Amino acid sequence: MARYLLSVFGPTDPPASGGSSSRSELLQEWADTGAFNDKLQREGHFVFADGLEPASTATTVDGRGERPVFTDGPYLETKEHLGGFWVIEAADLDEALALAAEGSRACRGAVEVRPFNTPESIQALLDS
Amino acid sequence: MTDPAVEAAIARVHREEWARVVAALTRRFGDLDIAEEAAAEAFAVAVERWPRDGLPPNPGGWLSTTATRRAIDRIRRESQRMAKHQAALMLHDSTRPDPSGPVEDDRLRLVFTCCHPALSMEARVALTLRLIGGLTVAEIARAFLVQETTMAQRITRAKTKIRAAHIPYRVPSGQDIHERLAGVLAVVYLIFNEGYLASQGKDLLRVDLTEEAIRLGRLLLVLVPEDGEVAGLLALMLLTDARRSARVSATGELVTLQEQDRGAWDRGLIVEGQELVRERVRAVAAGAGPPGRYQLLAAINAVHTVAPSSSDTDWSQVLTLYDRLAALDPSPIVRLNRAVAVAELDGPAVALAQVDRLADGLDAYHALHATRADLLRRLGRSAESRTAYDRAIALAANPAERAYLTRRRDQLRG
């Protein structure tokens, strides 16, 4: 089993849920995502998952200097930001990609799949 | 001291055995780096010893044994990492298939790993040529006109991703295999076209890449004989490559299909390609399912290569095949090629009207302007033809193609 981070990216400012159609769309999206989470749980892939508040609520902290520096806003100034993520376990990348495709459909966002370090990869890093 | 016969034998063994040795080692040690390096070392030992000692009775077996020993030596040297590889070795041994079941060729696993959709197209091409084709990094770099260090980095990065992201070393399961196989065929066809159309550089043809692609196509047909598109792609490459020597004139100018000396075509390749097409036609008639893109393109090329001259071509057959292709792939490039057949059947005016409808989408594609220029020339609209030739010449990347287009433009009257 390998562990992967599935990150969901979306626009910096989430669409306001003003209209009734967008509200029902949002509810459907959450229902689909919830069902996908249930499936991950059921099939033993689920490690952790959650959604994030908008990137504008982030604070960037740099503690490398003598005194920590706090800056309002996300670390990267981009049009799209991390909106939520899953941590899953899968047999290999093929399985992780298939799950990511399902997750992407459920949450209506593009998903980045990235493997976590393993004890072997950390050892290889030390050896190199 | 070097005996040319032994050298030729070593080259042949290298072509035939490289992928098998790399694939078997990859399965045994679960690591592409170790497999590639050990295989390269084993072949280096062969190059040193065989001219002196003669070829062993079973060169493939000798190479596998030597490479396996080298791999184990390397793992022992890296004692810190030994535990990991022993674990990997045990893991991979435990997945060895039941020997009574169908034997799955390790090389097919390697093909699917090298052509995995999570890798960039450039990386897939480079890995396939290195690990399946056995080309050196320097050869691949030269073929794609990049620095050797750049190509080495590209391959290393791809291998690192395969390891870190756990890209599997296996043949995809039933429902995924067709899509994944289509991806593999796309890699092979890209290698072929890179050799045949040579998008960069001064040579119109890069023979090493076309030959390598055909070799990969033959290997795939051995590994997946039941897939019609595999046979279709091989037939397409053979029938295209058969015209190679007629395609460029002595003065380095592109020669179009219409003007080619058909006597200069390679009959052996044509016969082989046409036989593959006939087999597919029989299979489809027997209910093998509708032909895909490569089978249709191969069939179009079979129609061209069976005609003794351009005017004897069965253009209505060509058009029917393009119609079927357009149904599968409604891209403007397919419609542009279809229009060439329309010109032969219904005249240049009808074809021009169809080409003009594609002009917006394909404005940056030199072949659109070259086709328009030719149709306008046939309609006697010289001034417009000249403008179209100018545009095609400006867009054509290849000097042989530019030379051809320039000559045609300069032959226009009025």
Coordinates of N, CA and C in Angstrom, one line a residue, chain B residues 113-255:
Chain B
T113 N 4.6 0.1 -18.4 CA 5.2 1.0 -17.4 C 5.8 2.2 -18.1
C114 N 6.6 1.9 -19.2 CA 7.3 3.0 -19.9 C 6.3 4.0 -20.5
C115 N 5.1 3.5 -20.9 CA 4.1 4.3 -21.6 C 3.0 4.7 -20.7
H116 N 3.3 4.8 -19.4 CA 2.2 5.1 -18.4 C 1.7 6.5 -18.6
P117 N 0.3 6.7 -18.6 CA -0.2 8.0 -18.9 C 0.1 9.0 -17.9
A118 N 0.6 8.6 -16.7 CA 1.0 9.6 -15.7 C 2.4 10.3 -16.0
L119 N 3.1 9.7 -17.1 CA 4.4 10.3 -17.5 C 4.1 11.2 -18.7
S120 N 5.0 12.2 -18.8 CA 4.9 13.1 -20.0 C 5.1 12.3 -21.2
M121 N 4.6 12.8 -22.4 CA 4.8 12.1 -23.6 C 6.3 12.0 -23.9
E122 N 7.0 13.1 -23.7 CA 8.5 13.1 -23.9 C 9.2 12.0 -23.1
A123 N 8.8 11.8 -21.9 CA 9.4 10.8 -21.0 C 9.0 9.4 -21.5
R124 N 7.7 9.3 -21.9 CA 7.3 7.9 -22.4 C 8.2 7.5 -23.6
V125 N 8.4 8.5 -24.5 CA 9.2 8.2 -25.7 C 10.6 7.8 -25.3
A126 N 11.2 8.6 -24.4 CA 12.6 8.4 -24.1 C 12.7 7.0 -23.3
L127 N 11.8 6.8 -22.4 CA 11.9 5.5 -21.6 C 11.7 4.3 -22.5
T128 N 10.8 4.4 -23.5 CA 10.5 3.3 -24.4 C 11.7 3.0 -25.2
L129 N 12.3 4.0 -25.8 CA 13.5 3.8 -26.6 C 14.7 3.3 -25.8
R130 N 14.8 3.7 -24.6 CA 15.9 3.3 -23.7 C 15.7 1.8 -23.2
L131 N 14.6 1.6 -22.6 CA 14.4 0.4 -21.8 C 13.9 -0.8 -22.7
I132 N 13.0 -0.4 -23.7 CA 12.5 -1.5 -24.6 C 13.5 -1.6 -25.8
G133 N 13.8 -0.4 -26.4 CA 14.5 -0.4 -27.7 C 16.0 -0.6 -27.5
G134 N 16.5 -0.3 -26.3 CA 17.9 -0.5 -26.0 C 18.8 0.5 -26.6
L135 N 18.3 1.7 -27.1 CA 19.1 2.7 -27.6 C 19.9 3.4 -26.4
T136 N 21.1 3.9 -26.7 CA 21.8 4.5 -25.6 C 21.2 5.9 -25.4
V137 N 21.4 6.5 -24.2 CA 20.9 7.9 -23.9 C 21.5 8.8 -25.0
A138 N 22.8 8.6 -25.4 CA 23.4 9.5 -26.4 C 22.6 9.4 -27.7
E139 N 22.3 8.2 -28.1 CA 21.5 8.0 -29.4 C 20.2 8.7 -29.3
I140 N 19.5 8.5 -28.2 CA 18.1 9.1 -28.1 C 18.3 10.6 -28.1
A141 N 19.2 11.1 -27.4 CA 19.4 12.6 -27.4 C 19.7 13.1 -28.8
R142 N 20.5 12.4 -29.6 CA 20.9 12.8 -30.9 C 19.6 12.8 -31.8
A143 N 18.8 11.7 -31.6 CA 17.6 11.6 -32.5 C 16.6 12.7 -32.2
F144 N 16.6 13.2 -31.0 CA 15.6 14.3 -30.7 C 16.3 15.7 -30.6
L145 N 17.6 15.7 -31.0 CA 18.3 17.0 -31.1 C 18.3 17.7 -29.7
V146 N 18.5 17.0 -28.7 CA 18.7 17.7 -27.4 C 20.1 17.2 -26.8
Q147 N 20.5 18.0 -25.8 CA 21.8 17.6 -25.2 C 21.7 16.3 -24.5
E148 N 22.8 15.6 -24.4 CA 22.7 14.2 -23.8 C 22.4 14.4 -22.3
T149 N 22.9 15.4 -21.6 CA 22.5 15.6 -20.2 C 21.0 15.9 -20.0
T150 N 20.5 16.6 -21.0 CA 19.0 16.9 -20.9 C 18.2 15.6 -21.0
M151 N 18.6 14.7 -22.0 CA 17.9 13.4 -22.1 C 18.1 12.5 -20.9
A152 N 19.4 12.5 -20.4 CA 19.7 11.7 -19.2 C 18.8 12.1 -18.1
Q153 N 18.6 13.4 -17.9 CA 17.8 14.0 -16.8 C 16.4 13.6 -17.0
R154 N 15.9 13.6 -18.2 CA 14.5 13.3 -18.5 C 14.2 11.9 -18.1
I155 N 15.2 11.0 -18.5 CA 15.0 9.6 -18.2 C 15.1 9.3 -16.7
T156 N 16.0 10.0 -16.0 CA 16.2 9.8 -14.6 C 14.9 10.3 -13.8
R157 N 14.4 11.4 -14.3 CA 13.3 12.0 -13.6 C 12.1 11.1 -13.8
A158 N 11.9 10.5 -14.9 CA 10.8 9.6 -15.2 C 10.9 8.3 -14.3
K159 N 12.2 7.8 -14.2 CA 12.3 6.6 -13.4 C 12.1 6.9 -11.9
T160 N 12.5 8.1 -11.5 CA 12.2 8.5 -10.1 C 10.7 8.6 -9.8
K161 N 10.0 9.1 -10.8 CA 8.5 9.2 -10.6 C 7.9 7.8 -10.6
I162 N 8.4 7.0 -11.4 CA 7.8 5.6 -11.4 C 8.0 5.0 -10.1
R163 N 9.2 5.2 -9.5 CA 9.5 4.6 -8.2 C 8.6 5.3 -7.1
A164 N 8.7 6.6 -7.0 CA 8.1 7.3 -5.9 C 6.6 7.3 -6.0
A165 N 6.0 7.3 -7.2 CA 4.6 7.3 -7.3 C 4.0 5.9 -7.4
H166 N 4.8 4.9 -7.3 CA 4.4 3.5 -7.4 C 3.6 3.3 -8.7
I167 N 4.2 3.7 -9.8 CA 3.6 3.3 -11.1 C 3.8 1.8 -11.2
P168 N 2.7 1.0 -11.4 CA 2.9 -0.4 -11.4 C 3.6 -1.0 -12.5
Y169 N 4.2 -2.2 -12.3 CA 4.9 -3.0 -13.3 C 4.0 -4.1 -13.7
R170 N 2.9 -3.8 -14.5 CA 2.0 -4.9 -14.8 C 1.2 -4.5 -16.0
V171 N 0.6 -5.6 -16.6 CA -0.3 -5.4 -17.7 C -1.6 -5.0 -17.2
P172 N -2.2 -3.9 -17.7 CA -3.5 -3.4 -17.1 C -4.6 -4.5 -17.2
S173 N -5.6 -4.4 -16.3 CA -6.6 -5.4 -16.3 C -7.6 -5.2 -17.5
G174 N -8.4 -6.2 -17.7 CA -9.3 -6.3 -18.9 C -9.9 -5.0 -19.4
Q175 N -10.6 -4.2 -18.6 CA -11.3 -3.1 -19.2 C -10.4 -1.9 -19.5
D176 N -9.3 -1.8 -18.8 CA -8.4 -0.7 -19.1 C -7.4 -1.0 -20.2
I177 N -7.3 -2.2 -20.6 CA -6.2 -2.5 -21.5 C -6.3 -1.8 -22.9
H178 N -7.5 -1.7 -23.4 CA -7.6 -1.1 -24.7 C -7.2 0.4 -24.7
E179 N -7.6 1.1 -23.7 CA -7.3 2.5 -23.6 C -5.8 2.6 -23.4
R180 N -5.2 1.8 -22.5 CA -3.8 1.9 -22.3 C -3.0 1.5 -23.5
L181 N -3.5 0.5 -24.2 CA -2.7 0.0 -25.4 C -2.8 1.1 -26.4
A182 N -3.9 1.8 -26.5 CA -3.9 2.9 -27.5 C -2.9 3.9 -27.2
G183 N -2.6 4.2 -25.9 CA -1.5 5.1 -25.4 C -0.2 4.6 -25.8
V184 N 0.0 3.3 -25.7 CA 1.3 2.7 -26.1 C 1.5 2.8 -27.6
L185 N 0.5 2.6 -28.4 CA 0.6 2.7 -29.9 C 0.9 4.2 -30.2
A186 N 0.3 5.1 -29.5 CA 0.5 6.5 -29.8 C 2.0 6.9 -29.6
V187 N 2.6 6.3 -28.6 CA 4.1 6.5 -28.3 C 4.9 6.0 -29.5
V188 N 4.6 4.7 -30.0 CA 5.3 4.1 -31.1 C 5.1 4.9 -32.4
Y189 N 3.9 5.4 -32.6 CA 3.6 6.1 -33.8 C 4.3 7.5 -33.8
L190 N 4.4 8.1 -32.6 CA 5.1 9.3 -32.5 C 6.6 9.2 -32.8
I191 N 7.1 8.1 -32.3 CA 8.6 7.8 -32.6 C 8.7 7.6 -34.1
F192 N 7.8 6.9 -34.7 CA 7.9 6.7 -36.2 C 7.8 8.0 -36.9
N193 N 6.8 8.8 -36.6 CA 6.6 10.1 -37.3 C 7.8 11.0 -37.0
E194 N 8.3 11.0 -35.9 CA 9.5 11.8 -35.6 C 10.6 11.5 -36.5
G195 N 10.7 10.2 -36.8 CA 11.8 9.8 -37.8 C 11.4 10.0 -39.2
Y196 N 10.1 9.9 -39.5 CA 9.6 10.0 -40.9 C 9.4 11.4 -41.3
L197 N 8.9 12.2 -40.4 CA 8.6 13.6 -40.8 C 9.6 14.6 -40.3
A198 N 10.5 14.1 -39.4 CA 11.6 14.9 -38.9 C 11.2 16.4 -38.7
S199 N 10.4 16.6 -37.6 CA 9.9 18.0 -37.4 C 11.0 19.0 -37.2
Q200 N 12.2 18.6 -36.8 CA 13.2 19.5 -36.6 C 14.5 19.0 -37.3
G201 N 15.5 19.9 -37.4 CA 16.7 19.5 -38.0 C 16.8 19.5 -39.5
K202 N 17.9 19.2 -40.0 CA 18.1 19.3 -41.5 C 17.7 18.1 -42.3
D203 N 17.6 16.9 -41.6 CA 17.3 15.7 -42.4 C 15.8 15.6 -42.4
L204 N 15.3 15.2 -43.6 CA 13.8 14.9 -43.7 C 13.5 13.6 -43.0
L205 N 14.4 12.7 -43.2 CA 14.1 11.4 -42.6 C 15.2 11.1 -41.5
R206 N 14.7 10.5 -40.4 CA 15.7 10.0 -39.4 C 15.5 8.5 -39.3
V207 N 16.2 7.8 -40.1 CA 16.0 6.3 -40.3 C 16.0 5.6 -39.0
D208 N 16.9 5.9 -38.1 CA 17.1 5.2 -36.9 C 15.8 5.1 -36.1
L209 N 15.0 6.3 -36.1 CA 13.8 6.3 -35.4 C 12.7 5.5 -36.1
T210 N 12.6 5.6 -37.4 CA 11.5 4.8 -38.1 C 11.8 3.4 -37.9
E211 N 13.1 3.0 -38.1 CA 13.4 1.5 -37.9 C 13.1 1.1 -36.5
E212 N 13.4 1.9 -35.5 CA 13.2 1.5 -34.1 C 11.7 1.4 -33.9
A213 N 10.9 2.3 -34.4 CA 9.4 2.2 -34.2 C 8.9 1.0 -34.9
I214 N 9.3 0.6 -36.0 CA 8.9 -0.6 -36.7 C 9.2 -1.8 -35.9
R215 N 10.4 -1.8 -35.3 CA 10.9 -2.9 -34.4 C 10.0 -3.0 -33.2
L216 N 9.6 -1.9 -32.6 CA 8.7 -1.9 -31.5 C 7.3 -2.4 -31.9
G217 N 6.9 -2.0 -33.1 CA 5.6 -2.5 -33.6 C 5.6 -4.0 -33.8
R218 N 6.7 -4.5 -34.3 CA 6.8 -6.0 -34.5 C 6.8 -6.7 -33.1
L219 N 7.5 -6.1 -32.1 CA 7.5 -6.7 -30.8 C 6.1 -6.7 -30.2
L220 N 5.4 -5.5 -30.3 CA 4.0 -5.5 -29.8 C 3.1 -6.5 -30.4
L221 N 3.3 -6.7 -31.7 CA 2.4 -7.7 -32.4 C 2.7 -9.1 -31.9
V222 N 3.9 -9.4 -31.5 CA 4.3 -10.7 -30.9 C 3.6 -10.8 -29.5
L223 N 3.6 -9.6 -28.8 CA 3.1 -9.6 -27.4 C 1.6 -9.5 -27.3
V224 N 1.0 -8.8 -28.2 CA -0.5 -8.6 -28.2 C -1.1 -9.0 -29.6
P225 N -0.9 -10.2 -30.0 CA -1.3 -10.5 -31.4 C -2.8 -10.4 -31.6
E226 N -3.6 -10.4 -30.6 CA -5.1 -10.4 -30.8 C -5.7 -9.0 -31.0
D227 N -4.8 -8.0 -30.8 CA -5.4 -6.6 -31.0 C -5.2 -6.1 -32.4
G228 N -6.3 -5.8 -33.1 CA -6.3 -5.4 -34.5 C -5.5 -4.1 -34.7
E229 N -5.6 -3.2 -33.7 CA -4.9 -1.9 -33.9 C -3.4 -2.1 -33.9
V230 N -2.9 -3.1 -33.1 CA -1.4 -3.3 -33.1 C -1.0 -3.7 -34.5
A231 N -1.7 -4.7 -35.1 CA -1.4 -5.1 -36.5 C -1.6 -3.9 -37.4
G232 N -2.6 -3.1 -37.2 CA -2.9 -1.9 -38.1 C -1.7 -0.9 -38.0
L233 N -1.2 -0.7 -36.8 CA -0.1 0.3 -36.7 C 1.1 -0.2 -37.4
L234 N 1.4 -1.5 -37.2 CA 2.6 -2.1 -37.9 C 2.5 -2.0 -39.4
A235 N 1.3 -2.3 -39.9 CA 1.0 -2.3 -41.4 C 1.2 -0.8 -41.8
L236 N 0.6 0.1 -41.1 CA 0.7 1.5 -41.5 C 2.2 2.0 -41.6
M237 N 3.0 1.6 -40.6 CA 4.4 2.0 -40.6 C 5.2 1.3 -41.7
L238 N 4.9 0.1 -42.0 CA 5.6 -0.7 -43.1 C 5.2 0.0 -44.4
L239 N 3.9 0.2 -44.6 CA 3.5 0.7 -45.9 C 4.0 2.2 -46.1
T240 N 4.2 2.9 -45.1 CA 4.7 4.3 -45.2 C 6.2 4.2 -45.4
D241 N 6.9 3.4 -44.6 CA 8.3 3.3 -44.7 C 8.8 2.8 -46.0
A242 N 7.9 1.9 -46.7 CA 8.3 1.3 -47.9 C 8.5 2.4 -49.0
R243 N 7.9 3.6 -48.8 CA 8.1 4.7 -49.8 C 9.2 5.6 -49.5
R244 N 10.0 5.3 -48.4 CA 11.0 6.2 -47.9 C 12.0 6.7 -48.9
S245 N 12.6 5.7 -49.7 CA 13.6 6.2 -50.6 C 13.1 7.0 -51.8
A246 N 11.8 6.8 -52.1 CA 11.2 7.6 -53.2 C 10.7 9.0 -52.7
R247 N 10.8 9.2 -51.4 CA 10.1 10.4 -50.9 C 11.0 11.6 -50.9
V248 N 12.3 11.4 -51.1 CA 13.2 12.6 -51.2 C 14.0 12.4 -52.4
S249 N 14.1 13.5 -53.2 CA 14.9 13.4 -54.5 C 16.4 13.5 -54.2
A250 N 17.1 13.3 -55.3 CA 18.6 13.3 -55.2 C 19.1 14.7 -54.8
T251 N 18.3 15.7 -55.1 CA 18.7 17.1 -54.7 C 18.1 17.5 -53.3
G252 N 17.5 16.5 -52.6 CA 17.0 16.8 -51.2 C 15.7 17.4 -51.2
E253 N 14.9 17.2 -52.2 CA 13.6 17.8 -52.3 C 12.5 16.8 -52.0
L254 N 11.5 17.2 -51.3 CA 10.4 16.2 -51.0 C 9.7 15.8 -52.3
V255 N 9.4 14.6 -52.5 CA 8.6 14.1 -53.6 C 7.3 13.6 -53.1

